[in-house]
PDB file of C-alpha atoms in Angstrom:
ATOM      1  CA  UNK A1359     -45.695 -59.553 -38.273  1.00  0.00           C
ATOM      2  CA  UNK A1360     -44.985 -56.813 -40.684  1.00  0.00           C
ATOM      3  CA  UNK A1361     -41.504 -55.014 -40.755  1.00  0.00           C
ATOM      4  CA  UNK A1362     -41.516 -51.724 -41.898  1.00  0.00           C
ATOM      5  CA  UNK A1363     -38.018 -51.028 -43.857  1.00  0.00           C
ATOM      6  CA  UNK A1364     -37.521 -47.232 -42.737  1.00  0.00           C
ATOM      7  CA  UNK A1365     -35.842 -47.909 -39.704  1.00  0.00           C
ATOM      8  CA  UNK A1366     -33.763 -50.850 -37.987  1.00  0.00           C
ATOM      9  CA  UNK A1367     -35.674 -53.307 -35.951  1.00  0.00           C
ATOM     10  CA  UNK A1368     -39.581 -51.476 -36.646  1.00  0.00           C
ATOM     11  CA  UNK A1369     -42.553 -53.091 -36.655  1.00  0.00           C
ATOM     12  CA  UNK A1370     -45.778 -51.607 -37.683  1.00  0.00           C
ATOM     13  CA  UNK A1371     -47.699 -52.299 -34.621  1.00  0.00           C
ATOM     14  CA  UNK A1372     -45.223 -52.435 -32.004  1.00  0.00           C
ATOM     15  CA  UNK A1373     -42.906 -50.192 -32.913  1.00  0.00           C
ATOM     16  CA  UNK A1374     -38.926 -50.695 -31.916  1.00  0.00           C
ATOM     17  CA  UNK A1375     -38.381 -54.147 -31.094  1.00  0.00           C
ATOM     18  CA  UNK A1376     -35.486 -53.293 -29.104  1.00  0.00           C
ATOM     19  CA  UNK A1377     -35.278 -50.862 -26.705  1.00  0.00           C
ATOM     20  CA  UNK A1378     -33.418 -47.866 -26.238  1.00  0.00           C
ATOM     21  CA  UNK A1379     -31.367 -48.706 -23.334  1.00  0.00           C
ATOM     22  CA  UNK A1380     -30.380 -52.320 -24.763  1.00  0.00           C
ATOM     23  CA  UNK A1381     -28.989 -50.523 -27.619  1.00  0.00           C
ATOM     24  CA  UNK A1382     -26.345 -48.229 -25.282  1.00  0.00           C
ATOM     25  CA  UNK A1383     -25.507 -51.351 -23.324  1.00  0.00           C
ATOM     26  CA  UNK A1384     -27.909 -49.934 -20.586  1.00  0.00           C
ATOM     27  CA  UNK A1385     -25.097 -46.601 -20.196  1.00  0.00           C
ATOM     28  CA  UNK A1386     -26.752 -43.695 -19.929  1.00  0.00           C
ATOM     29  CA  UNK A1387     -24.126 -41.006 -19.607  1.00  0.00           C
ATOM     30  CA  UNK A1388     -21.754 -40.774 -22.756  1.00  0.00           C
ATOM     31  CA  UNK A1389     -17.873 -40.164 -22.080  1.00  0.00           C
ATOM     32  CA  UNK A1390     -17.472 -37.250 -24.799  1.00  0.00           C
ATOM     33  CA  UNK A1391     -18.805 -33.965 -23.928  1.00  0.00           C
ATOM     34  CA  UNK A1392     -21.752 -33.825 -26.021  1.00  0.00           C
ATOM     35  CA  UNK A1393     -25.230 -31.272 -26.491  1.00  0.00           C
ATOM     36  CA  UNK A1394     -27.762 -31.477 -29.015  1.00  0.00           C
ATOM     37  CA  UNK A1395     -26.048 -28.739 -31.159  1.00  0.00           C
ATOM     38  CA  UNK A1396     -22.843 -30.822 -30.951  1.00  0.00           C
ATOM     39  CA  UNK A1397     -21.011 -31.178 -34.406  1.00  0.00           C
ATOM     40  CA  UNK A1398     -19.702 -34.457 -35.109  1.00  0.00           C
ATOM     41  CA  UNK A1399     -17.742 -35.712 -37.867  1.00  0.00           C
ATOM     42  CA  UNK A1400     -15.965 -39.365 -39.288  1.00  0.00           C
ATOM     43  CA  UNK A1401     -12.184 -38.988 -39.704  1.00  0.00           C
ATOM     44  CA  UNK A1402     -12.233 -41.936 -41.744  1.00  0.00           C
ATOM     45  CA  UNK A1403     -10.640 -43.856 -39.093  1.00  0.00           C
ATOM     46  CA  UNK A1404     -12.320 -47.412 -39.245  1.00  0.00           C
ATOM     47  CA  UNK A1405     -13.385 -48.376 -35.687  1.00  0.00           C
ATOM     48  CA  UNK A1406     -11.236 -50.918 -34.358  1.00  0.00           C
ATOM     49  CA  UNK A1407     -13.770 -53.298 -32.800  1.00  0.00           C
ATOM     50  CA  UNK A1408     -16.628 -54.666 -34.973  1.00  0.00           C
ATOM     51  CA  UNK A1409     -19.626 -52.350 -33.663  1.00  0.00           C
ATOM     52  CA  UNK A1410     -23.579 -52.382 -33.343  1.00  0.00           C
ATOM     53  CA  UNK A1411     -26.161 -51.497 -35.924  1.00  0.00           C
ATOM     54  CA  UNK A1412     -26.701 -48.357 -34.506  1.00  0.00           C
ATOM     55  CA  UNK A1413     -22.707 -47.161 -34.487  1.00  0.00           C
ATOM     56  CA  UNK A1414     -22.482 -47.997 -38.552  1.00  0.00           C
ATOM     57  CA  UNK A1415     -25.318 -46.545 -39.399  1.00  0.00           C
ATOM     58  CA  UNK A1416     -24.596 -43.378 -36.706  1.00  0.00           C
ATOM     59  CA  UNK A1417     -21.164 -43.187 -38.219  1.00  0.00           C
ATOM     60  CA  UNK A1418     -22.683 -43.402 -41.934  1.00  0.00           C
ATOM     61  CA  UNK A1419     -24.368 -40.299 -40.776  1.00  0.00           C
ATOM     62  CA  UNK A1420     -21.756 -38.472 -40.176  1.00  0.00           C
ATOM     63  CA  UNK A1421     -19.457 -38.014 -43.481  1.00  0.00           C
ATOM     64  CA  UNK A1422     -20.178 -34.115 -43.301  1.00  0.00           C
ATOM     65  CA  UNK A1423     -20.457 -32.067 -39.653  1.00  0.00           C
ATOM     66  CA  UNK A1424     -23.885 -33.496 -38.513  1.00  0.00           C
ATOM     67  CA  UNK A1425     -25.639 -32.209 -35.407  1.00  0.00           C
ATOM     68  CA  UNK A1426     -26.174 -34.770 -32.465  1.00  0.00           C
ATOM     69  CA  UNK A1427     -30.298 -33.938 -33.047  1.00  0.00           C
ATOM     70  CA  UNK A1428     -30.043 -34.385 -36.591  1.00  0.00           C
ATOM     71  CA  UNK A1429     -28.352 -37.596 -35.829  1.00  0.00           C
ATOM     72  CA  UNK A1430     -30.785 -38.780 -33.025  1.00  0.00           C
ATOM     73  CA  UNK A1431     -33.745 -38.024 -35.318  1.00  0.00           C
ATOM     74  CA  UNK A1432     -32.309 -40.226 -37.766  1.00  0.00           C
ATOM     75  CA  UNK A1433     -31.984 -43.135 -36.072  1.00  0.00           C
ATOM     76  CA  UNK A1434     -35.177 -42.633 -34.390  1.00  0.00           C
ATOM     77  CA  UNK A1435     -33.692 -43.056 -30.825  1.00  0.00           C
ATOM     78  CA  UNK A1436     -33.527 -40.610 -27.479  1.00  0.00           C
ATOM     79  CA  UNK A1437     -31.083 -37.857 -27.332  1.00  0.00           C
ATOM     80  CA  UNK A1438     -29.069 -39.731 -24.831  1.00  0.00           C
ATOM     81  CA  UNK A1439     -28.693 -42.868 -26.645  1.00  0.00           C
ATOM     82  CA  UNK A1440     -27.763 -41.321 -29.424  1.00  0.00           C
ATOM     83  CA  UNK A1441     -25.111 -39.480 -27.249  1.00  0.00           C
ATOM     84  CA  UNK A1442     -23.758 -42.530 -26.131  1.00  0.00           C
ATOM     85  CA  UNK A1443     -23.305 -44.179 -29.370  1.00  0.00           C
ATOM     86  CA  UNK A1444     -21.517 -40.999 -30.618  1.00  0.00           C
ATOM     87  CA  UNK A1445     -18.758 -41.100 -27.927  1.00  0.00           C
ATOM     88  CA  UNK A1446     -18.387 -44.882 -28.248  1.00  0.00           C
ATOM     89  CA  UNK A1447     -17.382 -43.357 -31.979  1.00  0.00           C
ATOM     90  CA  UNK A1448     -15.265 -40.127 -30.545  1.00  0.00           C
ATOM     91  CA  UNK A1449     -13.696 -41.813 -27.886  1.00  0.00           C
ATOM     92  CA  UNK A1450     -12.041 -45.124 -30.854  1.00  0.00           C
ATOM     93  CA  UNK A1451     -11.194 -42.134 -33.031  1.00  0.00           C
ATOM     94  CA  UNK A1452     -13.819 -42.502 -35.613  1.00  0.00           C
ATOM     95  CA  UNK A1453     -15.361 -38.962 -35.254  1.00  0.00           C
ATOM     96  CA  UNK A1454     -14.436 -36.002 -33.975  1.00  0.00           C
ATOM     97  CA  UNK A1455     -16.989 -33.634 -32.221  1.00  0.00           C
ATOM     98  CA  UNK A1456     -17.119 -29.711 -31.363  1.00  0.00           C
ATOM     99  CA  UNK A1457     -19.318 -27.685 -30.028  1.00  0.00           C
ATOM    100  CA  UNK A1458     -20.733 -25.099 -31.727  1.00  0.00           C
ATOM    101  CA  UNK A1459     -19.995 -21.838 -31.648  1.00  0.00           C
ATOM    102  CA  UNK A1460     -21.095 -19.307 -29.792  1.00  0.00           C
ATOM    103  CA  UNK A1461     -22.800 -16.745 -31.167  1.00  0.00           C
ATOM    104  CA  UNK A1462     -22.333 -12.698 -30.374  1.00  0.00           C
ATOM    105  CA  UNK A1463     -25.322 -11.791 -28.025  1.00  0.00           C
ATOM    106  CA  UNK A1464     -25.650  -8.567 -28.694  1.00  0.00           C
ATOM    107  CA  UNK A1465     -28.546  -7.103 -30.128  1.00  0.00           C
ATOM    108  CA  UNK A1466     -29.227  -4.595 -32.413  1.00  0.00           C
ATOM    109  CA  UNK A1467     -32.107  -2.602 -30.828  1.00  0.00           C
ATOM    110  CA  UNK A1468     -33.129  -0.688 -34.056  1.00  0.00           C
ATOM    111  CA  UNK A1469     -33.488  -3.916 -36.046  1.00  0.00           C
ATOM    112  CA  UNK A1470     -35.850  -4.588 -33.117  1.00  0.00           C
ATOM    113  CA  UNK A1471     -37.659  -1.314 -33.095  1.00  0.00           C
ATOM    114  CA  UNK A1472     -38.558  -2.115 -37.203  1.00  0.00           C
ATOM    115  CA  UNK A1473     -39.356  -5.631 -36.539  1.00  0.00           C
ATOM    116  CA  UNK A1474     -42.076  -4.383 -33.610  1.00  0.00           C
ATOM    117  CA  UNK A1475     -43.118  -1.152 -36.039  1.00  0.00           C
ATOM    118  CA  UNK A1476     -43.529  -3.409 -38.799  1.00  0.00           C
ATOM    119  CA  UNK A1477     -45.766  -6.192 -36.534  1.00  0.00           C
ATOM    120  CA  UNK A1478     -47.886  -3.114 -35.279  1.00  0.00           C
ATOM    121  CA  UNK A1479     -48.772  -1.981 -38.678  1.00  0.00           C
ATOM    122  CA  UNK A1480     -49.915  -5.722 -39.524  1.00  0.00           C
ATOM    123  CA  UNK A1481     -52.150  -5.775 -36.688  1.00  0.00           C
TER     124      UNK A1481
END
């Protein structure tokens, strides 16, 4: 059985040998307050209890702000798993995490007007 060495516990024909839920300890819902835009980042703090695969290589991750999708996509695993491992990490002090921030809704019609003149004159 071939092991492909992009990814932890991958096999070429099967795909992850363990699944998703196995690696969250079958949790689903993470403690930390957490989206897919979510910024985390390590404090440096080493975790205090030895953790999975999937938490050192999360928390490797994260040595600038990282998103939570960025992360997920990483480590090839569902949104929500990823979420879970992250607050494991957040709530032992390991990361931090923010949410991004919001961004000023209003809209410039003009800019609109030239964007819509300029598609017209295209088509």
């Amino acid at each position: 059985m071939p092991f492909r060495q992009d990814g932890p516990w991958l096999d070429d024909a099967a795909g992850r040998l363990i699944r998703p839920y196995t690696v969250s300890g079958g949790r689903t819902r993470p403690t930390a307050a957490l989206d897919l835009l979510s910024l985390v980042m390590a404090t440096g703090a080493a975790p205090p209890a030895p953790l999975g695969p999937e938490h050192t290589t999360a928390l490797g991750l994260c040595e600038g702000p990282t998103s939570v999708a960025e992360i997920a996509a990483h480590l090839r695993l569902p949104a929500v798993v990823t979420k879970v491992l992250l607050s494991d990490l957040v709530d032992c002090g390991a990361l931090t995490a923010r949410q991004p921030r919001p961004h000023d809704h209003t809209t410039d019609r003009s800019l609109l007007e030239a964007v819509l003149d300029g598609l017209r004159r295209r088509l």
